[in-house]
Amino acid sequence: KINNIVNINWLGVVKICRAFIPVFREQGYGQFINISSIAGLVNLPLGSFYHSTKQAVESFSECMSYELLDFNISVCTIQFGNVPTNFQGKATNPEQFSTGSYNKLMDKITLLLHKKTKKNKKLTPLITHKLLKIAENPCKNFKRYTIGFDANFMGILRKRLGYQIFNSLIRRFVFKEYQTNLCFSPKCSGIMPM
């Protein structure tokens, strides 16, 4: 499963970009619009590999934007929240863990994601409209675009509060019922069992 997440979310983006860079350089212009996610900025428990691949797309895209600037090739990323598609049901229906506290935590995260998804029913046409607008008017400098209420809200909240306060809010909200079962001291990793 880890290989699938890495291959699709990150290496897939890398391979497509590498295939098109020579074409764009030869024609003297081009634009990459890489699909990331608000998950590349806002991290939730039990999503270590998914979140890290989305952050990898963000970092890769930003680095690539500097490297391609002299070739008139622009790069941007699109961050959006949960879209009501089949993906959501599959992503929040994993195998049960052998540790009971992780199953309770997964139930909590699943409920949270389903609530967010219900608020994003009109997100798909918004994404399509934004992608078209970006494609028609590329920004020369690297830019991150956020689409949808949850993505915009979480992005602004994290930026204004700073990492420590934002992290504290996530922990309180998600772990308020389960903190006694999970270890988050410096001696513990806080990462789900493998």
CSV table of C-alpha atoms in Angstrom, one decimal:
chain,number,residue,atom,x,y,z
A,1,LYS,CA,0.0,0.0,0.0
A,2,ILE,CA,2.8,2.4,0.8
A,3,ASN,CA,4.4,1.9,-2.6
A,4,ASN,CA,1.0,2.5,-4.3
A,5,ILE,CA,0.5,5.8,-2.4
A,6,VAL,CA,4.1,7.0,-3.3
A,7,ASN,CA,3.9,5.8,-6.9
A,8,ILE,CA,0.6,7.5,-7.6
A,9,ASN,CA,0.7,10.7,-5.5
A,10,TRP,CA,4.3,11.7,-5.9
A,11,LEU,CA,6.3,9.6,-8.5
A,12,GLY,CA,3.4,9.8,-10.9
A,13,VAL,CA,3.6,13.6,-10.8
A,14,VAL,CA,7.4,13.5,-11.1
A,15,LYS,CA,7.3,11.2,-14.2
A,16,ILE,CA,4.7,13.2,-16.0
A,17,CYS,CA,6.7,16.4,-15.4
A,18,ARG,CA,10.0,14.8,-16.6
A,19,ALA,CA,8.3,13.6,-19.7
A,20,PHE,CA,7.0,17.1,-20.6
A,21,ILE,CA,10.0,19.3,-19.6
A,22,PRO,CA,12.0,18.5,-22.8
A,23,VAL,CA,8.9,19.3,-25.0
A,24,PHE,CA,8.2,22.6,-23.1
A,25,ARG,CA,11.9,23.6,-23.4
A,26,GLU,CA,12.0,22.9,-27.1
A,27,GLN,CA,8.8,25.0,-27.8
A,28,GLY,CA,10.0,27.8,-25.5
A,29,TYR,CA,7.1,27.8,-23.1
A,30,GLY,CA,4.9,25.6,-21.0
A,31,GLN,CA,2.9,25.3,-17.8
A,32,PHE,CA,2.6,22.6,-15.1
A,33,ILE,CA,-0.4,22.6,-12.9
A,34,ASN,CA,0.3,19.9,-10.3
A,35,ILE,CA,-2.6,18.6,-8.2
A,36,SER,CA,-1.6,18.5,-4.6
A,37,SER,CA,-4.1,18.8,-1.7
A,38,ILE,CA,-4.7,20.7,1.5
A,39,ALA,CA,-3.3,17.5,3.0
A,40,GLY,CA,0.1,18.8,1.9
A,41,LEU,CA,-0.3,21.6,4.4
A,42,VAL,CA,-2.6,20.3,7.1
A,43,ASN,CA,-1.7,16.9,8.6
A,44,LEU,CA,-4.0,14.5,10.4
A,45,PRO,CA,-3.1,11.4,12.3
A,46,LEU,CA,-3.0,8.0,10.5
A,47,GLY,CA,-2.3,9.8,7.2
A,48,SER,CA,1.5,9.8,7.4
A,49,PHE,CA,2.2,8.5,3.9
A,50,TYR,CA,-0.7,10.3,2.1
A,51,HIS,CA,0.2,13.6,3.7
A,52,SER,CA,3.9,13.3,3.1
A,53,THR,CA,3.4,12.5,-0.6
A,54,LYS,CA,1.2,15.6,-1.0
A,55,GLN,CA,3.9,17.7,0.7
A,56,ALA,CA,6.5,16.1,-1.6
A,57,VAL,CA,4.4,17.3,-4.6
A,58,GLU,CA,4.5,20.8,-3.1
A,59,SER,CA,8.3,20.8,-2.5
A,60,PHE,CA,9.0,19.2,-5.9
A,61,SER,CA,6.9,21.7,-7.7
A,62,GLU,CA,8.4,24.7,-6.0
A,63,CYS,CA,12.0,23.5,-6.7
A,64,MET,CA,11.1,22.8,-10.3
A,65,SER,CA,9.6,26.3,-10.7
A,66,TYR,CA,13.0,27.8,-10.0
A,67,GLU,CA,14.8,25.4,-12.3
A,68,LEU,CA,12.5,26.1,-15.2
A,69,LEU,CA,12.1,29.9,-14.8
A,70,ASP,CA,14.7,30.7,-17.5
A,71,PHE,CA,12.8,28.4,-20.0
A,72,ASN,CA,9.5,30.3,-19.7
A,73,ILE,CA,7.9,27.3,-18.0
A,74,SER,CA,5.6,28.1,-15.1
A,75,VAL,CA,4.7,25.8,-12.2
A,76,CYS,CA,1.9,25.9,-9.7
A,77,THR,CA,0.0,23.6,-7.4
A,78,ILE,CA,-3.6,23.2,-6.6
A,79,GLN,CA,-4.7,22.4,-3.0
A,80,PHE,CA,-8.3,21.5,-2.4
A,81,GLY,CA,-10.1,19.6,0.3
A,82,ASN,CA,-12.3,16.5,0.3
A,83,VAL,CA,-14.3,16.1,-2.9
A,84,PRO,CA,-17.4,13.8,-2.7
A,85,THR,CA,-16.1,11.1,-5.0
A,86,ASN,CA,-15.6,7.3,-4.7
A,87,PHE,CA,-12.1,8.0,-3.5
A,88,GLN,CA,-13.3,9.2,-0.1
A,89,GLY,CA,-15.2,6.0,0.7
A,90,LYS,CA,-12.1,3.9,-0.1
A,91,ALA,CA,-9.7,6.2,1.7
A,92,THR,CA,-11.7,6.1,4.9
A,93,ASN,CA,-12.5,2.3,4.9
A,94,PRO,CA,-9.1,0.7,5.7
A,95,GLU,CA,-8.3,-2.6,7.3
A,96,GLN,CA,-8.7,-2.8,11.1
A,97,PHE,CA,-5.6,-2.3,13.2
A,98,SER,CA,-4.6,-4.8,15.8
A,99,THR,CA,-4.4,-1.9,18.3
A,100,GLY,CA,-7.9,-0.9,19.5
A,101,SER,CA,-7.1,2.7,20.1
A,102,TYR,CA,-6.1,3.2,16.5
A,103,ASN,CA,-9.4,1.8,15.3
A,104,LYS,CA,-11.2,4.3,17.6
A,105,LEU,CA,-9.0,7.1,16.2
A,106,MET,CA,-9.7,6.0,12.6
A,107,ASP,CA,-13.5,6.1,13.3
A,108,LYS,CA,-13.0,9.7,14.6
A,109,ILE,CA,-11.0,10.7,11.5
A,110,THR,CA,-13.5,9.0,9.2
A,111,LEU,CA,-16.4,10.9,10.7
A,112,LEU,CA,-14.5,14.2,10.5
A,113,LEU,CA,-13.6,13.7,6.8
A,114,HIS,CA,-17.2,12.7,5.9
A,115,LYS,CA,-18.5,15.9,7.6
A,116,LYS,CA,-16.0,18.0,5.6
A,117,THR,CA,-16.9,16.2,2.4
A,118,LYS,CA,-20.6,16.9,2.8
A,119,LYS,CA,-19.8,20.7,2.9
A,120,ASN,CA,-17.9,20.4,-0.4
A,121,LYS,CA,-20.7,19.2,-2.7
A,122,LYS,CA,-20.1,22.1,-5.2
A,123,LEU,CA,-16.4,21.7,-5.1
A,124,THR,CA,-15.9,19.8,-8.4
A,125,PRO,CA,-17.2,22.6,-10.7
A,126,LEU,CA,-15.1,25.1,-8.7
A,127,ILE,CA,-12.0,23.1,-9.3
A,128,THR,CA,-12.7,22.7,-13.0
A,129,HIS,CA,-13.4,26.5,-13.3
A,130,LYS,CA,-10.2,27.4,-11.4
A,131,LEU,CA,-8.0,25.0,-13.4
A,132,LEU,CA,-9.3,26.5,-16.7
A,133,LYS,CA,-8.7,30.1,-15.4
A,134,ILE,CA,-5.1,29.2,-14.3
A,135,ALA,CA,-4.4,27.5,-17.7
A,136,GLU,CA,-5.6,30.6,-19.6
A,137,ASN,CA,-3.5,33.0,-17.5
A,138,PRO,CA,-0.4,31.3,-16.1
A,139,CYS,CA,1.5,32.9,-13.3
A,140,LYS,CA,5.2,33.2,-14.0
A,141,ASN,CA,6.2,32.8,-10.4
A,142,PHE,CA,5.4,29.7,-8.4
A,143,LYS,CA,2.0,29.9,-6.8
A,144,ARG,CA,-0.1,27.6,-4.6
A,145,TYR,CA,-3.9,27.9,-5.2
A,146,THR,CA,-6.4,26.7,-2.7
A,147,ILE,CA,-9.9,25.8,-3.7
A,148,GLY,CA,-13.0,25.2,-1.5
A,149,PHE,CA,-14.1,26.4,2.0
A,150,ASP,CA,-12.2,23.8,4.0
A,151,ALA,CA,-8.9,24.2,2.1
A,152,ASN,CA,-9.1,28.0,2.3
A,153,PHE,CA,-10.1,28.0,5.9
A,154,MET,CA,-7.5,25.6,7.1
A,155,GLY,CA,-4.7,27.3,5.0
A,156,ILE,CA,-5.5,30.7,6.5
A,157,LEU,CA,-5.9,29.3,10.0
A,158,ARG,CA,-2.5,27.6,9.9
A,159,LYS,CA,-0.8,30.7,8.5
A,160,ARG,CA,-2.3,33.1,11.0
A,161,LEU,CA,-2.0,31.0,14.1
A,162,GLY,CA,1.5,29.6,13.4
A,163,TYR,CA,2.4,25.9,13.5
A,164,GLN,CA,2.5,25.4,17.3
A,165,ILE,CA,-1.0,26.8,18.0
A,166,PHE,CA,-2.5,25.2,14.9
A,167,ASN,CA,-0.9,21.9,15.9
A,168,SER,CA,-2.3,22.2,19.4
A,169,LEU,CA,-5.8,22.8,18.0
A,170,ILE,CA,-5.6,19.7,15.8
A,171,ARG,CA,-4.5,17.6,18.7
A,172,ARG,CA,-7.2,18.9,21.0
A,173,PHE,CA,-9.9,18.5,18.4
A,174,VAL,CA,-8.9,15.0,17.2
A,175,PHE,CA,-7.5,13.5,20.4
A,176,LYS,CA,-9.8,14.9,23.1
A,177,GLU,CA,-11.4,11.4,23.7
A,178,TYR,CA,-8.3,9.3,23.0
A,179,GLN,CA,-5.3,11.1,24.5
A,180,THR,CA,-5.1,8.6,27.4
A,181,ASN,CA,-4.7,5.7,25.0
A,182,LEU,CA,-2.0,7.2,22.8
A,183,CYS,CA,1.5,8.3,23.6
A,184,PHE,CA,2.7,11.7,22.4
A,185,SER,CA,5.6,12.3,24.7
A,186,PRO,CA,9.1,12.9,23.2
A,187,LYS,CA,9.9,9.2,23.9
A,188,CYS,CA,7.1,8.0,21.7
A,189,SER,CA,6.8,8.4,17.9
A,190,GLY,CA,3.0,8.8,17.9
A,191,ILE,CA,3.0,6.9,14.6
A,192,MET,CA,0.6,4.1,13.9
A,193,PRO,CA,1.9,0.5,14.2
A,194,MET,CA,3.2,-1.0,10.9
